[in-house]
GROMACS .gro file of C-alpha atoms in nm:
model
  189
    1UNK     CA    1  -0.302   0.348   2.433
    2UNK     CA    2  -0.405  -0.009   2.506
    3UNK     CA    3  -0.509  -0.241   2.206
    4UNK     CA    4  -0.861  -0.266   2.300
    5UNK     CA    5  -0.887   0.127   2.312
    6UNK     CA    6  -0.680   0.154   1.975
    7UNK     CA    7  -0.888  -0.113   1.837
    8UNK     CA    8  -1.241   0.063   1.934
    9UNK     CA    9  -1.096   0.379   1.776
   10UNK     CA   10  -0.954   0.238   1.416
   11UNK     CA   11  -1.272   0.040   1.388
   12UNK     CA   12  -1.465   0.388   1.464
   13UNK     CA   13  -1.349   0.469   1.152
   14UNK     CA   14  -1.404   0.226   0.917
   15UNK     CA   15  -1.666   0.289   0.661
   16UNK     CA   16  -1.992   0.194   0.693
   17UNK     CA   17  -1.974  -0.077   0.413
   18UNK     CA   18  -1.694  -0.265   0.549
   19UNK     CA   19  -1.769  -0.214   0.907
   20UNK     CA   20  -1.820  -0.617   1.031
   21UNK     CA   21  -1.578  -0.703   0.683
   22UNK     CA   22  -1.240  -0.550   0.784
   23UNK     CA   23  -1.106  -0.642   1.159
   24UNK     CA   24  -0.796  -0.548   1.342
   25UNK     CA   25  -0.693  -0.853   1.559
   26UNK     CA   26  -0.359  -0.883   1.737
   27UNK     CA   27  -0.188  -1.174   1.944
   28UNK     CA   28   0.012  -1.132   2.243
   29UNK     CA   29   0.227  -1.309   2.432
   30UNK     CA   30   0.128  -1.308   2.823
   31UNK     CA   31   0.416  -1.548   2.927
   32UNK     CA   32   0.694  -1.480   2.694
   33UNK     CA   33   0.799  -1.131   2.797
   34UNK     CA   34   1.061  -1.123   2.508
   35UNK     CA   35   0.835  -1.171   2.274
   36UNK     CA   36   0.606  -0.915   2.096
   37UNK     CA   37   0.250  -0.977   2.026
   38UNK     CA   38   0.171  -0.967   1.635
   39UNK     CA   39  -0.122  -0.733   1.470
   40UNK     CA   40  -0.291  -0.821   1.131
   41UNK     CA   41  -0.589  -0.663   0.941
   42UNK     CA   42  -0.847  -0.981   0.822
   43UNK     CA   43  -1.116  -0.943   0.571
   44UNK     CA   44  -1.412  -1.173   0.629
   45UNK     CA   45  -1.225  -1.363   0.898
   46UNK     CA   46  -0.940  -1.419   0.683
   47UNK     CA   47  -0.596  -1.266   0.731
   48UNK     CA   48  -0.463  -1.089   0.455
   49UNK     CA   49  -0.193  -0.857   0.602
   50UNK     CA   50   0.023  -0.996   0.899
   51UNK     CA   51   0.344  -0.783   0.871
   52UNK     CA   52   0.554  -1.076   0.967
   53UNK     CA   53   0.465  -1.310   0.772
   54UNK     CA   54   0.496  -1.367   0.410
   55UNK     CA   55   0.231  -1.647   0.350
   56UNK     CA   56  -0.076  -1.396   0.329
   57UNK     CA   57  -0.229  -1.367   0.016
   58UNK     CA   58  -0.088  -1.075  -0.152
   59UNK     CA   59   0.252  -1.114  -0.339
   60UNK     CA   60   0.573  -1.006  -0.144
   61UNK     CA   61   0.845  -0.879  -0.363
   62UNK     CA   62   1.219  -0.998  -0.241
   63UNK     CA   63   1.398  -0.916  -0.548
   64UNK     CA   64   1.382  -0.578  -0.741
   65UNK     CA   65   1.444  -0.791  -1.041
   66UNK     CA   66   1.093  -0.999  -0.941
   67UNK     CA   67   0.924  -0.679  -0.959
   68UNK     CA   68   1.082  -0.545  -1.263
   69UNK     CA   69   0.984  -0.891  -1.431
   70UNK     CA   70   0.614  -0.890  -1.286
   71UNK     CA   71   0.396  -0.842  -1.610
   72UNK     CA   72   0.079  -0.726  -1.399
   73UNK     CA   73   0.251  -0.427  -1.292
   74UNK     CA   74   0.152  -0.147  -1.497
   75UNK     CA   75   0.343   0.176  -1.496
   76UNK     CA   76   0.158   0.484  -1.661
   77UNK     CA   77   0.436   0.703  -1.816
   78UNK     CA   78   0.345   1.074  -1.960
   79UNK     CA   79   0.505   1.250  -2.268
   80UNK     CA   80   0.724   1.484  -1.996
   81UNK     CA   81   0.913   1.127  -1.900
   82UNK     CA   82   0.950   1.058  -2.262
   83UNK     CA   83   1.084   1.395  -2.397
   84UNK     CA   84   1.362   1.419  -2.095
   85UNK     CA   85   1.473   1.022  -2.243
   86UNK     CA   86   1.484   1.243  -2.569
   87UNK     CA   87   1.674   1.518  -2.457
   88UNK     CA   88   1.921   1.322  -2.257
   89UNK     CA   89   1.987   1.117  -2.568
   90UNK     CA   90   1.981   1.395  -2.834
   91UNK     CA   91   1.700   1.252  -3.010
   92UNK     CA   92   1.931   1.004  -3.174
   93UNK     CA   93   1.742   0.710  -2.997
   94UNK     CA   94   1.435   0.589  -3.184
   95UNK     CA   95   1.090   0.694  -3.093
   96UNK     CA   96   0.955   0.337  -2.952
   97UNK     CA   97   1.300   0.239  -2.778
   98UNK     CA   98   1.228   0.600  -2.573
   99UNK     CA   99   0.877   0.484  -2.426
  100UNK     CA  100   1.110   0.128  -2.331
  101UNK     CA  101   1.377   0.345  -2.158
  102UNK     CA  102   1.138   0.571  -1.969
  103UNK     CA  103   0.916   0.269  -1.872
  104UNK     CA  104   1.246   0.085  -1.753
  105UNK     CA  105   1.383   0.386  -1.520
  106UNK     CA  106   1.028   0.459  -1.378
  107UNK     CA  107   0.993   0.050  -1.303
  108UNK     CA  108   1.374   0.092  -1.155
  109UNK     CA  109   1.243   0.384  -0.944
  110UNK     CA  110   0.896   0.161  -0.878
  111UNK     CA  111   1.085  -0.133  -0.747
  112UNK     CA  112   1.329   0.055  -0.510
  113UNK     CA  113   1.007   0.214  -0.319
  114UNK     CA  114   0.842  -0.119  -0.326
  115UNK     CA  115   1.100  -0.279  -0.133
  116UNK     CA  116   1.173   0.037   0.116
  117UNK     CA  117   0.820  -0.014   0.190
  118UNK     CA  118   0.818  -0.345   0.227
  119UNK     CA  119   1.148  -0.367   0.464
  120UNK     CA  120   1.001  -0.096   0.644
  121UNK     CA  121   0.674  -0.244   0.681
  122UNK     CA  122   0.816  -0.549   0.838
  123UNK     CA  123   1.006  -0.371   1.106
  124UNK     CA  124   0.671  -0.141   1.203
  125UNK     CA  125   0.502  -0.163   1.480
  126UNK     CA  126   0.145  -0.200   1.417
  127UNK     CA  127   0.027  -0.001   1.742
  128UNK     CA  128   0.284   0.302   1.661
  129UNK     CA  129   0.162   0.354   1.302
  130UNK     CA  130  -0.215   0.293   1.442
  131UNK     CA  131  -0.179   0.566   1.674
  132UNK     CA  132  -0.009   0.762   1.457
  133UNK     CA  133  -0.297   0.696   1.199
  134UNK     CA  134  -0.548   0.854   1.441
  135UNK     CA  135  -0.331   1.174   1.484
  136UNK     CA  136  -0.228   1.287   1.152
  137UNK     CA  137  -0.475   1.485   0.910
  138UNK     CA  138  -0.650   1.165   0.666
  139UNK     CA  139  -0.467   1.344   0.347
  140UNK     CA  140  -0.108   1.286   0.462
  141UNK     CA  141  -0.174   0.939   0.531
  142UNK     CA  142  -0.320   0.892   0.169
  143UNK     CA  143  -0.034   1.062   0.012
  144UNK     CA  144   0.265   0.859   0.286
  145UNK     CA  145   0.491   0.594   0.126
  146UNK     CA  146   0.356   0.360   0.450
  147UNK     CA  147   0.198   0.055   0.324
  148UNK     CA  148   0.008   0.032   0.683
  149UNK     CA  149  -0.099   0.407   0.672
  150UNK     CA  150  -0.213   0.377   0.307
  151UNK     CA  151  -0.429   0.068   0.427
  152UNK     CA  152  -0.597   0.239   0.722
  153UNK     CA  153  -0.655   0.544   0.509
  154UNK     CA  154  -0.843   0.359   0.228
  155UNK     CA  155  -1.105   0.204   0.433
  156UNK     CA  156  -1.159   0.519   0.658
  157UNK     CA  157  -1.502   0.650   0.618
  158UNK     CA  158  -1.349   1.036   0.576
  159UNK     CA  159  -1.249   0.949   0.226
  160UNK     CA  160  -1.536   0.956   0.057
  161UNK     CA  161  -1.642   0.849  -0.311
  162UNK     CA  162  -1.486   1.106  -0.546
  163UNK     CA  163  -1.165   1.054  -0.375
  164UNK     CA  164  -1.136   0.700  -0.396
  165UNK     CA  165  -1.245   0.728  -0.767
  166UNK     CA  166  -0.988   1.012  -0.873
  167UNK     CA  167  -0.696   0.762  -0.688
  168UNK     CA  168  -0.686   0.480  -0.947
  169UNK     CA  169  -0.394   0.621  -1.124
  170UNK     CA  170  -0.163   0.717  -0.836
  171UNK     CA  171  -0.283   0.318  -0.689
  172UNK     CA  172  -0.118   0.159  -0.979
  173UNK     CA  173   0.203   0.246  -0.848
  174UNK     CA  174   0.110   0.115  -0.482
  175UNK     CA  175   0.240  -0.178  -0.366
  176UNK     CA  176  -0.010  -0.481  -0.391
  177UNK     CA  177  -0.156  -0.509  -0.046
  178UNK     CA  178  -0.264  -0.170  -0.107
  179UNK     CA  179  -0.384  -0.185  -0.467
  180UNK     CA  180  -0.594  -0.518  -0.259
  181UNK     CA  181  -0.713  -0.278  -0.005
  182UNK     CA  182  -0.805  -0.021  -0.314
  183UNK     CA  183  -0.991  -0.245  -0.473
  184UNK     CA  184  -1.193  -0.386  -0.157
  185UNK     CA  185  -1.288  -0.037  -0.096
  186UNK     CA  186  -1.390   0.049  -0.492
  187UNK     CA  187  -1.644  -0.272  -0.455
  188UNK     CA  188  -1.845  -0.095  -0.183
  189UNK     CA  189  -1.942   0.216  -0.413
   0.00000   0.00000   0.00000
């Protein structure tokens, strides 16, 4: 599909509040045939996701030890977490050191998909995972580990205001640019 088509049909989609807020915009390259053209998603004119480039304004991770460290991150962790810590220790390990151990393995496990996504993100193809977008059901693109389809999904108009308000748990856990795109999307309710 060409990128004006794509365009007319992501933007289709948008909902109402941010239609005019959130753009699609991509570059290309007419005389450098070796070189790709680069899409990025700006909110009131200014870019905040270019896949390529790591001066936008939401945090990249490049360490799993940076996002381990990160203090804003908060990880929810439920009493089935905590009693497996138990049972894998014999209950010989002290009742606050078990929430530590639980929230440690479930940051471990946090950081690894953080940076999958991230690497993965980087390598995408904007136009692929657009078109893509458009032909999966809206549900499976809420629930992917894509960073892009999460994105798109958020500020689709067929996710309506209950949804978006029963999601602020499972966002915690999203990488940044999404929790960004979360947020942008809570402020139009």
């Amino acid at each position: 599909m060409a990128w004006s088509k794509l365009k007319q049909n992501l933007e289709s989609f948008l909902c109402p509040a941010l239609d005019g807020s959130v753009e699609y915009r991509a570059t290309s390259y007419r005389y450098l045939p070796g070189k790709a053209g680069t899409c990025y998603i700006a909110v009131d004119k200014k870019n905040v996701l270019n896949m390529s480039d790591t001066t936008t304004l939401i945090k990249w991770y490049e360490s799993e030890q940076e996002i381990k460290n990160d203090s804003s991150i908060q990880i929810p962790i439920n009493d089935e977490e905590i009693e497996a810590v138990r049972k894998e220790n014999k209950g010989i390990v002290p009742e606050d050191r078990l929430q530590v151990i639980a929230r440690g393995r479930k940051l471990s496990q946090y950081a690894k998909e953080i940076m999958s996504a991230q690497s993965s993100l980087s390598k995408s193809n904007f136009i692929a995972v657009a078109n893509n977008f458009l032909s999966t059901p809206i549900e499976e693109s809420l629930e992917s580990n894509d960073i892009l389809l999460n994105i798109l999904a958020l500020v689709d108009r067929r996710v309506g205001k209950k949804r978006i308000l029963n999601m602020s748990v499972k966002m915690k856990l999203k990488h940044p640019i999404v929790q960004y795109f979360y947020e942008l999307r809570l402020s139009t309710l």
